[in-house]
JSON list of C-alpha atoms in Angstrom, two decimals:
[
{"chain": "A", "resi": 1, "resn": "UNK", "atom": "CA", "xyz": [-82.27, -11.66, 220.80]},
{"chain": "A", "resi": 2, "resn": "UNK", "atom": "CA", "xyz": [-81.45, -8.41, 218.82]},
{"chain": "A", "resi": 3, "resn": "UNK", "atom": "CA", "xyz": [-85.56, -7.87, 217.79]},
{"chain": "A", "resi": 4, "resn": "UNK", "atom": "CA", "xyz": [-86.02, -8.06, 221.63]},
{"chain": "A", "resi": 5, "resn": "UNK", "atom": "CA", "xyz": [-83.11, -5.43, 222.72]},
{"chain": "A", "resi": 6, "resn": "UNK", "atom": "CA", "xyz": [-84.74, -3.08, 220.51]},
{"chain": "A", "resi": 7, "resn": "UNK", "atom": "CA", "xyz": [-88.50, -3.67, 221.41]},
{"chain": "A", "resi": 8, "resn": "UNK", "atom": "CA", "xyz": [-87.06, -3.07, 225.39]},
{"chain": "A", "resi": 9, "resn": "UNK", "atom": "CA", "xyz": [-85.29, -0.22, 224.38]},
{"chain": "A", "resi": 10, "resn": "UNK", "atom": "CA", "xyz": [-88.45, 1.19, 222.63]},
{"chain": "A", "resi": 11, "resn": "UNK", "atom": "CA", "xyz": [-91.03, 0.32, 225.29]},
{"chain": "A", "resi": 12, "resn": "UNK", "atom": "CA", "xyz": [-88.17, 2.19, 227.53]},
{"chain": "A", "resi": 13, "resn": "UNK", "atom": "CA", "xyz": [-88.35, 5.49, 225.42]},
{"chain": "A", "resi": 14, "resn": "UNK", "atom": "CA", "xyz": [-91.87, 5.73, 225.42]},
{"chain": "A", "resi": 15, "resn": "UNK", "atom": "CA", "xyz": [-92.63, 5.26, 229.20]},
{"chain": "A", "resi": 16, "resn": "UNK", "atom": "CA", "xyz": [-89.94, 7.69, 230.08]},
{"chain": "A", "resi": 17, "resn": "UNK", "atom": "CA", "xyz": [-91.35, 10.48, 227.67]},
{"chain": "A", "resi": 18, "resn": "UNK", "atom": "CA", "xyz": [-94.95, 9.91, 228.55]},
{"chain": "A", "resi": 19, "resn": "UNK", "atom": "CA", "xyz": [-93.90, 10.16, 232.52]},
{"chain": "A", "resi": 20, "resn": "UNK", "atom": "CA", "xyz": [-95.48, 13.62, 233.63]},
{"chain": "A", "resi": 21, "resn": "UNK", "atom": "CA", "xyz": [-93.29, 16.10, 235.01]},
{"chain": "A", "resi": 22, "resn": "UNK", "atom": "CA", "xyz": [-89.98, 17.00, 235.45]},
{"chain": "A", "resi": 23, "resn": "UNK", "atom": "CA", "xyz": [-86.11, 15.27, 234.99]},
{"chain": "A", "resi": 24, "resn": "UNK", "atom": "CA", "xyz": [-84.48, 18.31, 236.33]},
{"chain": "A", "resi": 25, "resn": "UNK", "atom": "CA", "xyz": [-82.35, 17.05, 239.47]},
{"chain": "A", "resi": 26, "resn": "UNK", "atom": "CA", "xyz": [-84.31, 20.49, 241.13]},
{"chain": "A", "resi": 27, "resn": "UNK", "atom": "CA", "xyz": [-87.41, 21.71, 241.02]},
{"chain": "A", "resi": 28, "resn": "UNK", "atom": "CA", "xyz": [-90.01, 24.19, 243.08]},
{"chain": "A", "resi": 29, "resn": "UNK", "atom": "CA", "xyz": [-93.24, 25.90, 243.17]},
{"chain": "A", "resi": 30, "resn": "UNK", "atom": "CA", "xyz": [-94.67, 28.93, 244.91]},
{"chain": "A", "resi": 31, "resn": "UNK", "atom": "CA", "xyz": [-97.58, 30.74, 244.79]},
{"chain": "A", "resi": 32, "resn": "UNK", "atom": "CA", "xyz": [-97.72, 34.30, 243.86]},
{"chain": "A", "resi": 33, "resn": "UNK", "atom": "CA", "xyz": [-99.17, 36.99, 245.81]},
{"chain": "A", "resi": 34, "resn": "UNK", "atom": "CA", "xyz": [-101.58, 39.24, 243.55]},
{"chain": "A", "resi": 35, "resn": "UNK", "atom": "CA", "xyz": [-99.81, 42.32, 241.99]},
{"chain": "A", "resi": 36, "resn": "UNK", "atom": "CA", "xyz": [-100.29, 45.14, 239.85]},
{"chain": "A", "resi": 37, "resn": "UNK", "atom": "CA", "xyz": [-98.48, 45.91, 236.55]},
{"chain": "A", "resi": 38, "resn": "UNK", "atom": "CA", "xyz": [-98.30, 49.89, 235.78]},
{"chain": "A", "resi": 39, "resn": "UNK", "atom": "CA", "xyz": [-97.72, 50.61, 232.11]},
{"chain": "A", "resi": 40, "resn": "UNK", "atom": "CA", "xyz": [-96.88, 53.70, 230.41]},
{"chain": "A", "resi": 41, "resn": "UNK", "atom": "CA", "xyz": [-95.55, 56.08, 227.33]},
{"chain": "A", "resi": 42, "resn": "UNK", "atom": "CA", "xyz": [-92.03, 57.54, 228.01]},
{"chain": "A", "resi": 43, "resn": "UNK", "atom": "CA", "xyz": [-91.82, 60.37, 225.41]},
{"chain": "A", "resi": 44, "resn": "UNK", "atom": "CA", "xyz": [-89.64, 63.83, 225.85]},
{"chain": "A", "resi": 45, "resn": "UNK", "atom": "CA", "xyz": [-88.72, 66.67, 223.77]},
{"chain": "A", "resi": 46, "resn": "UNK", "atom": "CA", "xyz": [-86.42, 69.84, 224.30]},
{"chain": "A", "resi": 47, "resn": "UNK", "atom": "CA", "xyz": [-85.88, 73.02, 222.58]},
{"chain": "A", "resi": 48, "resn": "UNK", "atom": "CA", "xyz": [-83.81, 75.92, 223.73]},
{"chain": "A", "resi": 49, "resn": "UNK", "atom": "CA", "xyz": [-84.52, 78.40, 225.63]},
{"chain": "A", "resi": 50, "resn": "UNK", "atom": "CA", "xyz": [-87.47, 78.81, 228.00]},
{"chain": "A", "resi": 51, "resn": "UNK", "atom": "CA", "xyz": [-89.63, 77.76, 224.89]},
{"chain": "A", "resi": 52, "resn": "UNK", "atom": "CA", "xyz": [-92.42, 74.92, 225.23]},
{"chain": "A", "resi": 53, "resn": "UNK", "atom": "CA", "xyz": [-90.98, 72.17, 222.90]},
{"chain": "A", "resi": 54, "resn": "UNK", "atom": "CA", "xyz": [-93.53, 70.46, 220.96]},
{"chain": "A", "resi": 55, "resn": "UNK", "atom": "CA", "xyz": [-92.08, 67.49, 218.94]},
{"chain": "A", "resi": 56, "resn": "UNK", "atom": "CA", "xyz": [-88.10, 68.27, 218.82]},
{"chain": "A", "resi": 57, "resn": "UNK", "atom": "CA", "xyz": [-85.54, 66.03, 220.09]},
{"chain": "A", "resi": 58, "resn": "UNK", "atom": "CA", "xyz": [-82.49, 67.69, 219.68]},
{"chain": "A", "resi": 59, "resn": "UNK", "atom": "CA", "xyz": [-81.77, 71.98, 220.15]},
{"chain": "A", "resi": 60, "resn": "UNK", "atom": "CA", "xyz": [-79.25, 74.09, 218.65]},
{"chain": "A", "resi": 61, "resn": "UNK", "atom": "CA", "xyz": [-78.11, 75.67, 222.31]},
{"chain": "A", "resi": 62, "resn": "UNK", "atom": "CA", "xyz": [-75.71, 77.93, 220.36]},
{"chain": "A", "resi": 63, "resn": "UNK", "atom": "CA", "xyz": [-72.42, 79.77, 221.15]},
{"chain": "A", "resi": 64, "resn": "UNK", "atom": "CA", "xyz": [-70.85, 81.75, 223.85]},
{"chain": "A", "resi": 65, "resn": "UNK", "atom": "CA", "xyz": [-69.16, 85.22, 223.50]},
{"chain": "A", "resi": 66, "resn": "UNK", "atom": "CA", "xyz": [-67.20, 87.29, 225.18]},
{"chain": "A", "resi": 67, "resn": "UNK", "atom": "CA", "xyz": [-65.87, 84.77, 227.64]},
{"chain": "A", "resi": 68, "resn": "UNK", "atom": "CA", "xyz": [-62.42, 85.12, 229.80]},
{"chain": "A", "resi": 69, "resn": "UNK", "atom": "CA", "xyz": [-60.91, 82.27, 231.95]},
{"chain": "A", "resi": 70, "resn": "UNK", "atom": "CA", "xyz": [-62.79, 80.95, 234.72]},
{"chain": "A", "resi": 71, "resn": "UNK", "atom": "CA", "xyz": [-65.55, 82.60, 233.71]},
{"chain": "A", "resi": 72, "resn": "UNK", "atom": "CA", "xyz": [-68.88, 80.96, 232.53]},
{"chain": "A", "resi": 73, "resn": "UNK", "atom": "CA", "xyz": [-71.64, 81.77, 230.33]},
{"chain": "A", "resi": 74, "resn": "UNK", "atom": "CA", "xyz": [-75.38, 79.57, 230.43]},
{"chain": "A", "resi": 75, "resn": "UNK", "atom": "CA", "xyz": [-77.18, 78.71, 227.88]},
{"chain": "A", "resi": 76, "resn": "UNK", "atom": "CA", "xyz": [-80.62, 77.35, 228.65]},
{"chain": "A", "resi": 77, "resn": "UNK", "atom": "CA", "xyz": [-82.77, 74.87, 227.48]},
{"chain": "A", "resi": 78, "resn": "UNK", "atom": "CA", "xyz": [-86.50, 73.26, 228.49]},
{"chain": "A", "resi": 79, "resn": "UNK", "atom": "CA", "xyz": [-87.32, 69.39, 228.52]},
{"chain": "A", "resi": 80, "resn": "UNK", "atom": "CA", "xyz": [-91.51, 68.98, 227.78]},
{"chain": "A", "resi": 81, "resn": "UNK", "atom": "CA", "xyz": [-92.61, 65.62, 229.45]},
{"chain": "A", "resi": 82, "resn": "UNK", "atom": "CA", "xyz": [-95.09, 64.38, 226.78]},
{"chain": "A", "resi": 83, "resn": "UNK", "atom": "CA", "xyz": [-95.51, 60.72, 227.76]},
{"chain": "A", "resi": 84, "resn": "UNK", "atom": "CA", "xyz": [-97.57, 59.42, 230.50]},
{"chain": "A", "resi": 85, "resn": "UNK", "atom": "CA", "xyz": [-95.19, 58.24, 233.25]},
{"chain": "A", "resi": 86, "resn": "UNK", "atom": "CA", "xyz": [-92.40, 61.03, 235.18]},
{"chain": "A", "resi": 87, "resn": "UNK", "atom": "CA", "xyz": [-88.84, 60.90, 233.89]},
{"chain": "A", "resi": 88, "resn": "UNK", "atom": "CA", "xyz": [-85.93, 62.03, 234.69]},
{"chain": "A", "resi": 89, "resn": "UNK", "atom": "CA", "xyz": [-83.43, 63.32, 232.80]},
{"chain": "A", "resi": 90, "resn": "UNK", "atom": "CA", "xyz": [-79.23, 62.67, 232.29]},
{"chain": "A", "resi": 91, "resn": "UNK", "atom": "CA", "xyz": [-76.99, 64.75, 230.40]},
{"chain": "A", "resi": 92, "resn": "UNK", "atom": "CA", "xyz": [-73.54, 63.90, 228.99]},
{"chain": "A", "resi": 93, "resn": "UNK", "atom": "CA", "xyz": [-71.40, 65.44, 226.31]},
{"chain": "A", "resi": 94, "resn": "UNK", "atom": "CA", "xyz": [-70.83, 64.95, 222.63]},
{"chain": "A", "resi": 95, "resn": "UNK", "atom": "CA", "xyz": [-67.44, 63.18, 222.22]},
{"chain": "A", "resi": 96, "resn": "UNK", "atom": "CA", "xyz": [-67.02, 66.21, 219.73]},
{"chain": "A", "resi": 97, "resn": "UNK", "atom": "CA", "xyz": [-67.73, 68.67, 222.40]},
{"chain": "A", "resi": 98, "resn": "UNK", "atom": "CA", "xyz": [-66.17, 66.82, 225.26]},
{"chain": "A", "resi": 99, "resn": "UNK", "atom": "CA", "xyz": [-62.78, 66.79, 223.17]},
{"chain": "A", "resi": 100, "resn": "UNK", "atom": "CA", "xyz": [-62.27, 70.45, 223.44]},
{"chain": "A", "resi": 101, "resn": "UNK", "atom": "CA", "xyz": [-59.94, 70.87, 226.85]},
{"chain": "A", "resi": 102, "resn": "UNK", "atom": "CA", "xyz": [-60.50, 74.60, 226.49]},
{"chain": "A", "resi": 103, "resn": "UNK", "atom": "CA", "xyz": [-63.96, 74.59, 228.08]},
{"chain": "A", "resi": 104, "resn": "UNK", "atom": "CA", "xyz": [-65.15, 72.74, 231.17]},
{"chain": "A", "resi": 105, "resn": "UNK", "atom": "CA", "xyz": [-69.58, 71.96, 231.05]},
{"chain": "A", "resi": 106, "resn": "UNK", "atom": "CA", "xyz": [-71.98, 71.75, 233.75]},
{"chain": "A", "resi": 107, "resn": "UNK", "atom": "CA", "xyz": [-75.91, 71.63, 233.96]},
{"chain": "A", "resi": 108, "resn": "UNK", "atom": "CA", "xyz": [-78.19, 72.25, 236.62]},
{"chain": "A", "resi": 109, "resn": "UNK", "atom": "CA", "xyz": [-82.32, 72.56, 237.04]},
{"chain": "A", "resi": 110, "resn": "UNK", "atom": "CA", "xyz": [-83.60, 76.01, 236.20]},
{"chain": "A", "resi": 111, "resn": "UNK", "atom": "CA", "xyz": [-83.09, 78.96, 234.09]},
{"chain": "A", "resi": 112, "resn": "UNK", "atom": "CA", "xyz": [-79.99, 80.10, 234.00]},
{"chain": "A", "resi": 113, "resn": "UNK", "atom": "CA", "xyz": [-79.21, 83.20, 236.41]},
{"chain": "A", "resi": 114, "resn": "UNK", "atom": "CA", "xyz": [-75.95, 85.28, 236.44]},
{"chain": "A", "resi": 115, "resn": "UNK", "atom": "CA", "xyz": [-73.90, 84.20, 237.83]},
{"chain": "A", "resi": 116, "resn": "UNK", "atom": "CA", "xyz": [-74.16, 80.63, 236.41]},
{"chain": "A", "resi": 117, "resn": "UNK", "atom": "CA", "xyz": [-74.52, 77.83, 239.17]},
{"chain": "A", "resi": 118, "resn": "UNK", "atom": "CA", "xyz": [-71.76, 75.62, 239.04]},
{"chain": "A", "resi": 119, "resn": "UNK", "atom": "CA", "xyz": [-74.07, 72.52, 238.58]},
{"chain": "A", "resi": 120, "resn": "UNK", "atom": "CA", "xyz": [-73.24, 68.93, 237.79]},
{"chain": "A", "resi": 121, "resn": "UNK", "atom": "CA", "xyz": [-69.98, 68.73, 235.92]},
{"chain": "A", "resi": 122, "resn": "UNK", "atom": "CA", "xyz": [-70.43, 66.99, 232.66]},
{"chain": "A", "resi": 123, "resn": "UNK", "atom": "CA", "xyz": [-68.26, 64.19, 231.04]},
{"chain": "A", "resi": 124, "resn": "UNK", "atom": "CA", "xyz": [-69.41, 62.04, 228.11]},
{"chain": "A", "resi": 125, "resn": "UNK", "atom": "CA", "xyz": [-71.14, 59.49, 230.76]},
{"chain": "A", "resi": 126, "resn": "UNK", "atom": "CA", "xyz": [-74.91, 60.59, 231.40]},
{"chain": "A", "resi": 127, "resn": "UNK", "atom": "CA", "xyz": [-75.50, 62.21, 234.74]},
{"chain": "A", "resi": 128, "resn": "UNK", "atom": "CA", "xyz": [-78.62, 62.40, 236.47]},
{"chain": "A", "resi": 129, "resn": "UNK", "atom": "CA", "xyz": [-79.99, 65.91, 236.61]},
{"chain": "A", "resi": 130, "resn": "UNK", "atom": "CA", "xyz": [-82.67, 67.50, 238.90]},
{"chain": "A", "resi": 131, "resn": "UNK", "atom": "CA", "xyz": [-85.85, 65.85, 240.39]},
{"chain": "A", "resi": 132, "resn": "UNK", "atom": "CA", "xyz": [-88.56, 63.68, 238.53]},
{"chain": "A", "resi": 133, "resn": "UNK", "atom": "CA", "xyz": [-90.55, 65.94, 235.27]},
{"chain": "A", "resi": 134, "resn": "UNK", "atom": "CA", "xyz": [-94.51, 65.05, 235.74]},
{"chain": "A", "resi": 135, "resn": "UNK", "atom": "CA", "xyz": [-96.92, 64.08, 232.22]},
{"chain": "A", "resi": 136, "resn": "UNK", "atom": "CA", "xyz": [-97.24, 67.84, 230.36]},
{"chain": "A", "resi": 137, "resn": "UNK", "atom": "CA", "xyz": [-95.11, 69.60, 232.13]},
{"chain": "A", "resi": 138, "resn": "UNK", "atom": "CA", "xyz": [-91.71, 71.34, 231.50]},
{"chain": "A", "resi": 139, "resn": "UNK", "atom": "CA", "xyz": [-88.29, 71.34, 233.18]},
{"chain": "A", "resi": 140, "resn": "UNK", "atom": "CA", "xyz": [-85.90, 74.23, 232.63]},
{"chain": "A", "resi": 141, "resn": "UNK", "atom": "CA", "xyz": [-81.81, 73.54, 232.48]},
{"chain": "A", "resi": 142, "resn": "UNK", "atom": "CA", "xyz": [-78.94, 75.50, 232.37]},
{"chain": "A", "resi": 143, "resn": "UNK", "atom": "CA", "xyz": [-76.06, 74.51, 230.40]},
{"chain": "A", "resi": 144, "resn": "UNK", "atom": "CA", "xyz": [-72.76, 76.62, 232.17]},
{"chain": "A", "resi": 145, "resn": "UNK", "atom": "CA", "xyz": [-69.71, 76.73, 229.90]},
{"chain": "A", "resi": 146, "resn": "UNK", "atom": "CA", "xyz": [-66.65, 78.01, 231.91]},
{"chain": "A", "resi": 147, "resn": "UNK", "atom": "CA", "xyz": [-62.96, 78.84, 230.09]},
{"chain": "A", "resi": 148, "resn": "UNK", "atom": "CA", "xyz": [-60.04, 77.12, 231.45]},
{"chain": "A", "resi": 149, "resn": "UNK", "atom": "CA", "xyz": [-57.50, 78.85, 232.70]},
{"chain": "A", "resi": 150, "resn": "UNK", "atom": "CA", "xyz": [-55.76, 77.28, 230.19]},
{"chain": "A", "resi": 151, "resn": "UNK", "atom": "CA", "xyz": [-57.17, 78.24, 227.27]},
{"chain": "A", "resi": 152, "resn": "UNK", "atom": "CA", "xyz": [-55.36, 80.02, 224.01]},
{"chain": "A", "resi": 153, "resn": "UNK", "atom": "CA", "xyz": [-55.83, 83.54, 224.16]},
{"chain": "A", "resi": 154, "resn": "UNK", "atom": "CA", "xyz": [-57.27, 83.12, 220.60]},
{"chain": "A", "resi": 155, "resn": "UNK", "atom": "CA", "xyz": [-60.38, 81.76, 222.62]},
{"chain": "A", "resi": 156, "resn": "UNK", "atom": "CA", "xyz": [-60.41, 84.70, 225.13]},
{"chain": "A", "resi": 157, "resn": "UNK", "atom": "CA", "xyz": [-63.24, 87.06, 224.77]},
{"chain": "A", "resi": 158, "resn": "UNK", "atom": "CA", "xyz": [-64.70, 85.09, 221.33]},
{"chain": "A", "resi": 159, "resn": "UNK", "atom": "CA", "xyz": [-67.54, 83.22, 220.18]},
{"chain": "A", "resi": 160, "resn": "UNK", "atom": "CA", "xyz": [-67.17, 79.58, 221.41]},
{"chain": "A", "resi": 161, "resn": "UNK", "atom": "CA", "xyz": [-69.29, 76.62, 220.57]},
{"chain": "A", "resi": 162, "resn": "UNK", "atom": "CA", "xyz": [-71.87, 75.48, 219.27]},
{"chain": "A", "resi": 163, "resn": "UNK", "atom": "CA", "xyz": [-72.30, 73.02, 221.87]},
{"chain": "A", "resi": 164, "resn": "UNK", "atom": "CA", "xyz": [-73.47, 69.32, 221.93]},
{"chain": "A", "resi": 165, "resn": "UNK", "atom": "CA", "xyz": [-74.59, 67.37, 224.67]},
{"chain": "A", "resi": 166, "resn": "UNK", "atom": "CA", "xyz": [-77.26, 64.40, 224.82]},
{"chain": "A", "resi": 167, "resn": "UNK", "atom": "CA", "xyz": [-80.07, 64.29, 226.79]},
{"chain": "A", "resi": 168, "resn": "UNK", "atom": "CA", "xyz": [-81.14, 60.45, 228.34]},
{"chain": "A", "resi": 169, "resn": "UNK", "atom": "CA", "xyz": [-84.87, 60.22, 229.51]},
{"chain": "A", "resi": 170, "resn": "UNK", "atom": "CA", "xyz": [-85.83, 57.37, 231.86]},
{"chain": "A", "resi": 171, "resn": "UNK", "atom": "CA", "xyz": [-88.52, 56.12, 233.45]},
{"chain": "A", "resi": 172, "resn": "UNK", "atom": "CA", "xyz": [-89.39, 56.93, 237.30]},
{"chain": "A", "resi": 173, "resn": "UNK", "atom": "CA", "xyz": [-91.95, 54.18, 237.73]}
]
């Protein structure tokens, strides 16, 4: 009796894993439509100023003098598209530059003009910036650095900075 529970039990496994398709208590098939799949190089570098970057990632944007409260001083710097797809670009703050409550940041598309454009206010979350940088082509920023009105007077009318912020490029496509 025991030699035939086990040859049943056998026979048993080996129809049920030989069965074609599926145990799932749900299944479905559809047909896909054709479609095309766009690939691409994402690839950016910046350097201050109006200057063509080549290969850097990072700039040294520099200080600010001579500043008073609510005043605001811009410092600008270029992104060079050199991948094969448009980006866009984000900017947020150092945590080292976003813990100084002396100075409020902003950015904004283009060289920087006097006086500053207010711009998007900057926090150390990424904000988008401006419209979509083509392959081999440049975008211009302004970083605008304002004093608070409640700044030490030590800060008045000195050299402030230099500044840190991060730049995030992503992909339009």
């Amino acid at each position: 009796m025991r030699t035939w529970t086990i040859l049943t039990a056998a026979i048993v496994t080996l129809v049920v894993s030989a069965a074609p398709g599926s145990f799932a208590l749900w299944q479905e098939t559809a047909a896909v439509a054709d479609l095309t799949i766009t690939t691409g190089r994402l690839n950016a570098a910046i350097a201050s100023g109006t200057t063509t970057p080549t290969t850097q990632t990072t700039a040294n944007l520099g200080s600010v003098t001579g500043i008073l409260p609510t005043e605001n001083r811009g410092l600008t710097f270029t992104v060079r598209n050199t991948g094969t797809v448009d980006l866009t670009v984000a900017a947020a703050l150092s945590a080292a530059t976003a813990a100084d409550s002396d100075l409020a940041f902003g950015v904004n598309p283009g060289a920087c003009t006097t006086p500053t454009p207010v711009g998007t206010a900057l926090s150390t979350t990424p904000a988008a910036v401006g419209s979509a940088v083509a392959p081999a082509t440049n975008a211009t920023f302004c970083l605008r650095v304002t004093l608070t009105t409640t700044a030490p007077n030590s800060l008045q009318s000195s050299a402030v900075g230099p500044f840190v912020i991060a730049l995030t490029a992503a992909s339009t496509a």
